[in-house]
GROMACS .gro file of C-alpha atoms in nm:
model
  253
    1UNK     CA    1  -4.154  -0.875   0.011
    2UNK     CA    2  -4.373  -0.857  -0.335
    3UNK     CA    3  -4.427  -1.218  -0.454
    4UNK     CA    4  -4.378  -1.142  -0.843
    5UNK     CA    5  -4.000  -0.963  -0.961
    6UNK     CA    6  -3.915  -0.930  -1.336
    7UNK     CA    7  -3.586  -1.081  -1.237
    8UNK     CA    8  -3.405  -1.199  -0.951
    9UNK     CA    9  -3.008  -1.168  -0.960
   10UNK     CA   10  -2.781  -1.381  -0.731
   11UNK     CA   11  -2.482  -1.253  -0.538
   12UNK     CA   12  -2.377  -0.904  -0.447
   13UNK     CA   13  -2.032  -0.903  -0.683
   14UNK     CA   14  -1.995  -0.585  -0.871
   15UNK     CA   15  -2.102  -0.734  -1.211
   16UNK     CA   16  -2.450  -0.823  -1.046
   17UNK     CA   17  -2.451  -0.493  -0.870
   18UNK     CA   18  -2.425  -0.288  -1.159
   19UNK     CA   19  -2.679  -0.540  -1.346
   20UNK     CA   20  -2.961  -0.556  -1.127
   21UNK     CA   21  -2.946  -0.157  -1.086
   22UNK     CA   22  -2.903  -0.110  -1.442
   23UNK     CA   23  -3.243  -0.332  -1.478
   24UNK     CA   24  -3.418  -0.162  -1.164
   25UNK     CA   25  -3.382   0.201  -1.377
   26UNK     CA   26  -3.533   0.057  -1.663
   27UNK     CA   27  -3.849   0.006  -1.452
   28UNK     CA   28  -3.779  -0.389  -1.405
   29UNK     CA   29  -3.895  -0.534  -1.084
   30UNK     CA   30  -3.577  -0.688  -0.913
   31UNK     CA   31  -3.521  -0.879  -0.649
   32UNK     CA   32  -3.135  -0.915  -0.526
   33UNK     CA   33  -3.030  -1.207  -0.325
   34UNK     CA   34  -2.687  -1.308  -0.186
   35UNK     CA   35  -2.669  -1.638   0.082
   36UNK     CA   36  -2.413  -1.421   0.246
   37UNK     CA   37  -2.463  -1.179   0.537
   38UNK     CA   38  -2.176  -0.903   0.359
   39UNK     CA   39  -2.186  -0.762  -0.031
   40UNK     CA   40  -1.938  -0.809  -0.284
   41UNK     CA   41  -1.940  -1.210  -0.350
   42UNK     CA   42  -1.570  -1.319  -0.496
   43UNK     CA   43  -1.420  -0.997  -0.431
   44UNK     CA   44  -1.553  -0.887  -0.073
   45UNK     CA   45  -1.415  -0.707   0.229
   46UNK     CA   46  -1.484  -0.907   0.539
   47UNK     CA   47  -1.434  -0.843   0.901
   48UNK     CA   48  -1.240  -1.057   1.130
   49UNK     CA   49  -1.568  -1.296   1.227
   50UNK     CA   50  -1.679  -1.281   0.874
   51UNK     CA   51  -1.346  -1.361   0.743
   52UNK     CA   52  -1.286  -1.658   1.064
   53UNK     CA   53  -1.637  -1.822   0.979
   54UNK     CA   54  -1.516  -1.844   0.604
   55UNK     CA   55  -1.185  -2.003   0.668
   56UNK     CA   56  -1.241  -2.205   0.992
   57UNK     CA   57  -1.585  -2.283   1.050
   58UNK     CA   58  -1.744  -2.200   1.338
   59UNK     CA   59  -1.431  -2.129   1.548
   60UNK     CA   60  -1.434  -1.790   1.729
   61UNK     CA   61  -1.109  -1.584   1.656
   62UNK     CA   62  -0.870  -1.539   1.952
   63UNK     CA   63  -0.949  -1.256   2.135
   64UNK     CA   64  -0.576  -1.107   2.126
   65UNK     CA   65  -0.670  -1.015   1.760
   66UNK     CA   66  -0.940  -0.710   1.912
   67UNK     CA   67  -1.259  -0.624   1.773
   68UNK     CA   68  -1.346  -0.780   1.456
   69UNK     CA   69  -1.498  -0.440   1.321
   70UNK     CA   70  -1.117  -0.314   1.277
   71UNK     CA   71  -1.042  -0.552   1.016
   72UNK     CA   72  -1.118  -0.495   0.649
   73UNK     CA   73  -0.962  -0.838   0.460
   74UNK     CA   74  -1.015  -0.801   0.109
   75UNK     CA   75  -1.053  -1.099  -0.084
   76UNK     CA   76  -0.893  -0.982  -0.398
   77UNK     CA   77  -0.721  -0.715  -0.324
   78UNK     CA   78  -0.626  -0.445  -0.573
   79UNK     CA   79  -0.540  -0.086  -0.614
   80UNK     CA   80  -0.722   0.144  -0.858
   81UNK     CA   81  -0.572   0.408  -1.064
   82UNK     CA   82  -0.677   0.759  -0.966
   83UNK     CA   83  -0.787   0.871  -1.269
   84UNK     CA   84  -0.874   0.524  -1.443
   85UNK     CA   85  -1.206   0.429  -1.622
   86UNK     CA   86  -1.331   0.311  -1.306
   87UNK     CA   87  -1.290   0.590  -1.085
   88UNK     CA   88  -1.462   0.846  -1.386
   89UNK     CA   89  -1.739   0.577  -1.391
   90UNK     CA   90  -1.801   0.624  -1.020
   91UNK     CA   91  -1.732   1.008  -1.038
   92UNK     CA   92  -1.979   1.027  -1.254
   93UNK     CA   93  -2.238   0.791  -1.118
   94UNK     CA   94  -2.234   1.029  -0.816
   95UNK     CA   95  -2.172   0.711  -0.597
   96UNK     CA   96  -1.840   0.873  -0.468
   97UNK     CA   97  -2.078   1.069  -0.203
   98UNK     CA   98  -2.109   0.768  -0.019
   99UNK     CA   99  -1.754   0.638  -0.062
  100UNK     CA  100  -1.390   0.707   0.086
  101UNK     CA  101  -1.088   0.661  -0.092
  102UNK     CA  102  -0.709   0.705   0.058
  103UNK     CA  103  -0.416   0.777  -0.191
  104UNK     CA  104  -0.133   0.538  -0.155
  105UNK     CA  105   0.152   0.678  -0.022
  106UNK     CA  106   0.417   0.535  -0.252
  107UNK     CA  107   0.512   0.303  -0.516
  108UNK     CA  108   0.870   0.130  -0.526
  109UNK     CA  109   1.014  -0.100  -0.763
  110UNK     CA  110   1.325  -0.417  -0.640
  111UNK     CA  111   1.574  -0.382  -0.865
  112UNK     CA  112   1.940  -0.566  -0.844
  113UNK     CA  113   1.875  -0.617  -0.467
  114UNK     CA  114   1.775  -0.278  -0.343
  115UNK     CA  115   1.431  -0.099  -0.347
  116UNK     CA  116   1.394   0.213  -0.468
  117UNK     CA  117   1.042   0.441  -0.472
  118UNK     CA  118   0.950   0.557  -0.790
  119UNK     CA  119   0.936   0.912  -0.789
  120UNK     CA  120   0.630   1.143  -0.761
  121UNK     CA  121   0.774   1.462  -0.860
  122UNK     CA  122   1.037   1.688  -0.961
  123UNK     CA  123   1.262   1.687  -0.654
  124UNK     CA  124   1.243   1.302  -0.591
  125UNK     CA  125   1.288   1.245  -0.937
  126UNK     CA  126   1.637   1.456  -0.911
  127UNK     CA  127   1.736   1.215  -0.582
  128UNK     CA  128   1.686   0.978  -0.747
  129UNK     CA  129   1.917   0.702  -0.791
  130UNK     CA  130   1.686   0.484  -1.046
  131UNK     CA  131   1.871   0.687  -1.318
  132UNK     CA  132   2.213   0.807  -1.379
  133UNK     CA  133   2.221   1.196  -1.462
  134UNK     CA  134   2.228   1.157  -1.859
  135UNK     CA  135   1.997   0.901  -1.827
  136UNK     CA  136   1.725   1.136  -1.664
  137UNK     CA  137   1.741   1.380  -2.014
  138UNK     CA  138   1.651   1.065  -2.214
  139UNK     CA  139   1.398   0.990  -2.000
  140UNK     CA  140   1.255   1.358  -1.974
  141UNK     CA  141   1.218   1.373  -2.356
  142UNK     CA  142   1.018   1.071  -2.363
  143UNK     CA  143   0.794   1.183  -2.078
  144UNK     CA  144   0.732   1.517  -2.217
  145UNK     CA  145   0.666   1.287  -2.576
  146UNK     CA  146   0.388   1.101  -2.410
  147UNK     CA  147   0.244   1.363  -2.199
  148UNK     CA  148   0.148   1.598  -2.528
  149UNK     CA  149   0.087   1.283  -2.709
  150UNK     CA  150  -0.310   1.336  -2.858
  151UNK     CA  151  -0.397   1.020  -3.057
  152UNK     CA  152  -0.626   1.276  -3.262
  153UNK     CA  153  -0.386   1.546  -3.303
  154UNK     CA  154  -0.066   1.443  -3.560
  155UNK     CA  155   0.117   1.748  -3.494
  156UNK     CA  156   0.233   1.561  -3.126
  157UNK     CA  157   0.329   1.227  -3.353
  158UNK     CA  158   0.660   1.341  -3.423
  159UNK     CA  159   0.600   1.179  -3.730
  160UNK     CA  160   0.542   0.821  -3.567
  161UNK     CA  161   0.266   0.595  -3.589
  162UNK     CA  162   0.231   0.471  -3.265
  163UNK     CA  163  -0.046   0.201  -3.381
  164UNK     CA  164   0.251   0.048  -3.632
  165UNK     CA  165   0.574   0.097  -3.491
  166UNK     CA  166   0.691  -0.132  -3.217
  167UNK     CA  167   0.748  -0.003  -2.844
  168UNK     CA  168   1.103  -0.146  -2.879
  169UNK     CA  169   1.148   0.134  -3.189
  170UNK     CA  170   0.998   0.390  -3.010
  171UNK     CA  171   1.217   0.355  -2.693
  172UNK     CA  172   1.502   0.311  -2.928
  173UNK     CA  173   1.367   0.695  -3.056
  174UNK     CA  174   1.481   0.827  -2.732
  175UNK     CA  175   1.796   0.643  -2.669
  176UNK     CA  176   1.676   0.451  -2.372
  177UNK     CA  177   1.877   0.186  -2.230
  178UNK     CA  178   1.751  -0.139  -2.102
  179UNK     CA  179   1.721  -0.053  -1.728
  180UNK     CA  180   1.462   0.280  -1.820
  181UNK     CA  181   1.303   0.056  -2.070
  182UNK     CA  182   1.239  -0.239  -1.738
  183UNK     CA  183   1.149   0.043  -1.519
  184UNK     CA  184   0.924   0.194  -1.798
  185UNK     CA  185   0.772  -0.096  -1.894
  186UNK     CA  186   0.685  -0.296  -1.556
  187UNK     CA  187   0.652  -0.011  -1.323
  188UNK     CA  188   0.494   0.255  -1.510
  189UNK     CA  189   0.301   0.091  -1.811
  190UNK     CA  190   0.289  -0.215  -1.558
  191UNK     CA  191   0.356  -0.505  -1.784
  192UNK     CA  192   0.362  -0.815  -1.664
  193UNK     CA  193   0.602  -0.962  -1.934
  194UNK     CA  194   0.837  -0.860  -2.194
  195UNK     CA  195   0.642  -0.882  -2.501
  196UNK     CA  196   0.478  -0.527  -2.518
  197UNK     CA  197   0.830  -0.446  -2.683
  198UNK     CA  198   0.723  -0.648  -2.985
  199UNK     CA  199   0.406  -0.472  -2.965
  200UNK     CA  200   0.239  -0.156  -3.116
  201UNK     CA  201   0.370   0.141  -2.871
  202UNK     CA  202   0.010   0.288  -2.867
  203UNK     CA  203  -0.036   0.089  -2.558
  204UNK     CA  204   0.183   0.143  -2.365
  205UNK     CA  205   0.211   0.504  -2.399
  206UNK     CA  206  -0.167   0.559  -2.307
  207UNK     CA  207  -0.040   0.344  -1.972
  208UNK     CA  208   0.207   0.543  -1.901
  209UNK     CA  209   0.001   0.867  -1.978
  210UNK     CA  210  -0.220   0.719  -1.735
  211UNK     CA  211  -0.016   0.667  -1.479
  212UNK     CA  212   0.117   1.037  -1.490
  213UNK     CA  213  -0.273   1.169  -1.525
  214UNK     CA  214  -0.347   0.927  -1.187
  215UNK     CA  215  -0.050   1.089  -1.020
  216UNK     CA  216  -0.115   1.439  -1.085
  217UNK     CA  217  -0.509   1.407  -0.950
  218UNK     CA  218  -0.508   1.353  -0.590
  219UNK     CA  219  -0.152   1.518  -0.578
  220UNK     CA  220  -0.027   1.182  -0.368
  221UNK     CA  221   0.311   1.001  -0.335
  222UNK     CA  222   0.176   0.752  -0.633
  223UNK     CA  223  -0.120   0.722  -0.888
  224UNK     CA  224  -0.332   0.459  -0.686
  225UNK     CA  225  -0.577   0.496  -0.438
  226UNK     CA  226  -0.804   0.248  -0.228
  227UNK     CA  227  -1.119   0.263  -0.090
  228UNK     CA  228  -1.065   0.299   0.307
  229UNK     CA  229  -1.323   0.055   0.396
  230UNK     CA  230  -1.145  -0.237   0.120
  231UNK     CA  231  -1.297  -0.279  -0.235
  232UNK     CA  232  -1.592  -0.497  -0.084
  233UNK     CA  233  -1.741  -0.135  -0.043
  234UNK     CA  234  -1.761  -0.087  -0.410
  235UNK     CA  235  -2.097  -0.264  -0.473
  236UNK     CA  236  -2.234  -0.146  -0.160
  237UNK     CA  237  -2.242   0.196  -0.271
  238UNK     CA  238  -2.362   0.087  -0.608
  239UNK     CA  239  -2.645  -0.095  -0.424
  240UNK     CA  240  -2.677   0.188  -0.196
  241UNK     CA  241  -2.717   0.465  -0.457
  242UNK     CA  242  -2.919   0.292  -0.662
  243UNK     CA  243  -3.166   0.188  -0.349
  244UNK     CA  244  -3.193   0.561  -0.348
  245UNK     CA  245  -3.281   0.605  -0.699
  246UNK     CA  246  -3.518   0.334  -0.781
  247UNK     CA  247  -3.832   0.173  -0.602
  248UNK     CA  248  -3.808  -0.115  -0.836
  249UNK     CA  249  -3.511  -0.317  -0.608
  250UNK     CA  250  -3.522  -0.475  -0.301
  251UNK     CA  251  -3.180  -0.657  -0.201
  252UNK     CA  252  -3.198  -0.968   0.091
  253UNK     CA  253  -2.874  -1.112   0.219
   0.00000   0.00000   0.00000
């Protein structure tokens, strides 16, 4: 160890990942400290012992659970969409070279009792049972709406202002009743409440021209995809690749 950094940064979450290699390329000296023997802070992946030792002490896990290294527990666990800002940030960062991701194989939605998966192309979309028949060519003509929608381009408005008009009027547009608008709304646009309907539609069409772009890039049965090693492996790659490009850090845990 050098006895003089610039700045030393605590934890190993992605925030102070990012930071202290952000710092590090600007020619800052850096040291990087976290009190814990794994990366990620808050949002870490942690193997069976790891994950034991921070819930129960000391106490070894019972052996009928196998080898500790086949566990991946993610303390906040969340998917990513496939082609979200996140994912272009890592493409881009080249930090994807030392990282695995697994498309999900399916999304379903619980609705009056019964689950149903939300289609992921053409043929399941014609199975499926989400939608009565007339229903689907409503839905179609919205779809097709928001996937030439171009917020610079007014010729695919069809003379609406998306950033004035509500979502409620827009849906109304395509004759939508209130069981596309739910399935829209919560498991495309995934809204947690009701009140994007009062709100400008821009929103919630870029969602759900997200979630369409994130399906259509890895090809899967739904637009999310994980890293296979749990999102704890998301700053060590950042830490990794930027150990690689700088001389400037030196990370202790």
């Amino acid at each position: 160890m050098d006895e003089e950094y610039d700045l030393i940064v605590l934890g190993t979450g992605l925030k102070e990942c990012i930071l202290s290699g952000l710092l590090s390329v600007e020619r800052l000296k850096v040291l990087h400290m976290d009190r814990n023997d794994y990366y990620g802070g808050a949002a870490a992946s942690l193997n069976l012992n790891q994950l034991w030792r921070k819930f129960r002490g000391q106490e070894k896990p019972p052996a009928f659970l196998g080898s500790s290294k086949d566990y991946n527990v993610d303390m906040v666990p969340k998917f990513m969409m496939a082609n979200g800002a996140l994912v272009r940030v890592l493409v881009h960062t080249d930090v994807t070279k030392y990282l695995l991701f697994k498309a999900v194989d399916g999304s379903f939605v619980y609705k009056q009792g019964k689950i149903y998966k939300v289609p992921s192309n053409d043929v399941e979309a014609v199975k499926s049972t989400l939608m009565g028949l007339f229903e689907k060519r409503r839905a179609r003509n919205f779809f097709i709406f928001v996937q030439s929608y171009d917020e610079e381009d007014s010729r695919t408005h069809e003379g609406m202002d998306l950033r004035t008009i509500s979502t409620k009027e827009l849906f109304s547009k395509y004759g939508l009743d209130d069981n596309t608008i739910d399935f829209v709304g919560h498991s495309l646009a995934l809204h947690r409440d009701d009140r994007f309907l009062l709100e400008p539609a821009l929103d919630t069409v870029k969602r759900v021209k997200l979630y369409a772009e994130s399906m259509a890039r890895f090809q899967g049965g739904s637009p999310y995809i994980y890293p296979l090693y749990g999102l704890g492996e998301l700053p060590q790659v950042c830490i990794i690749n930027l150990l690689h490009r700088s001389q400037d850090l030196q990370v202790l845990s």
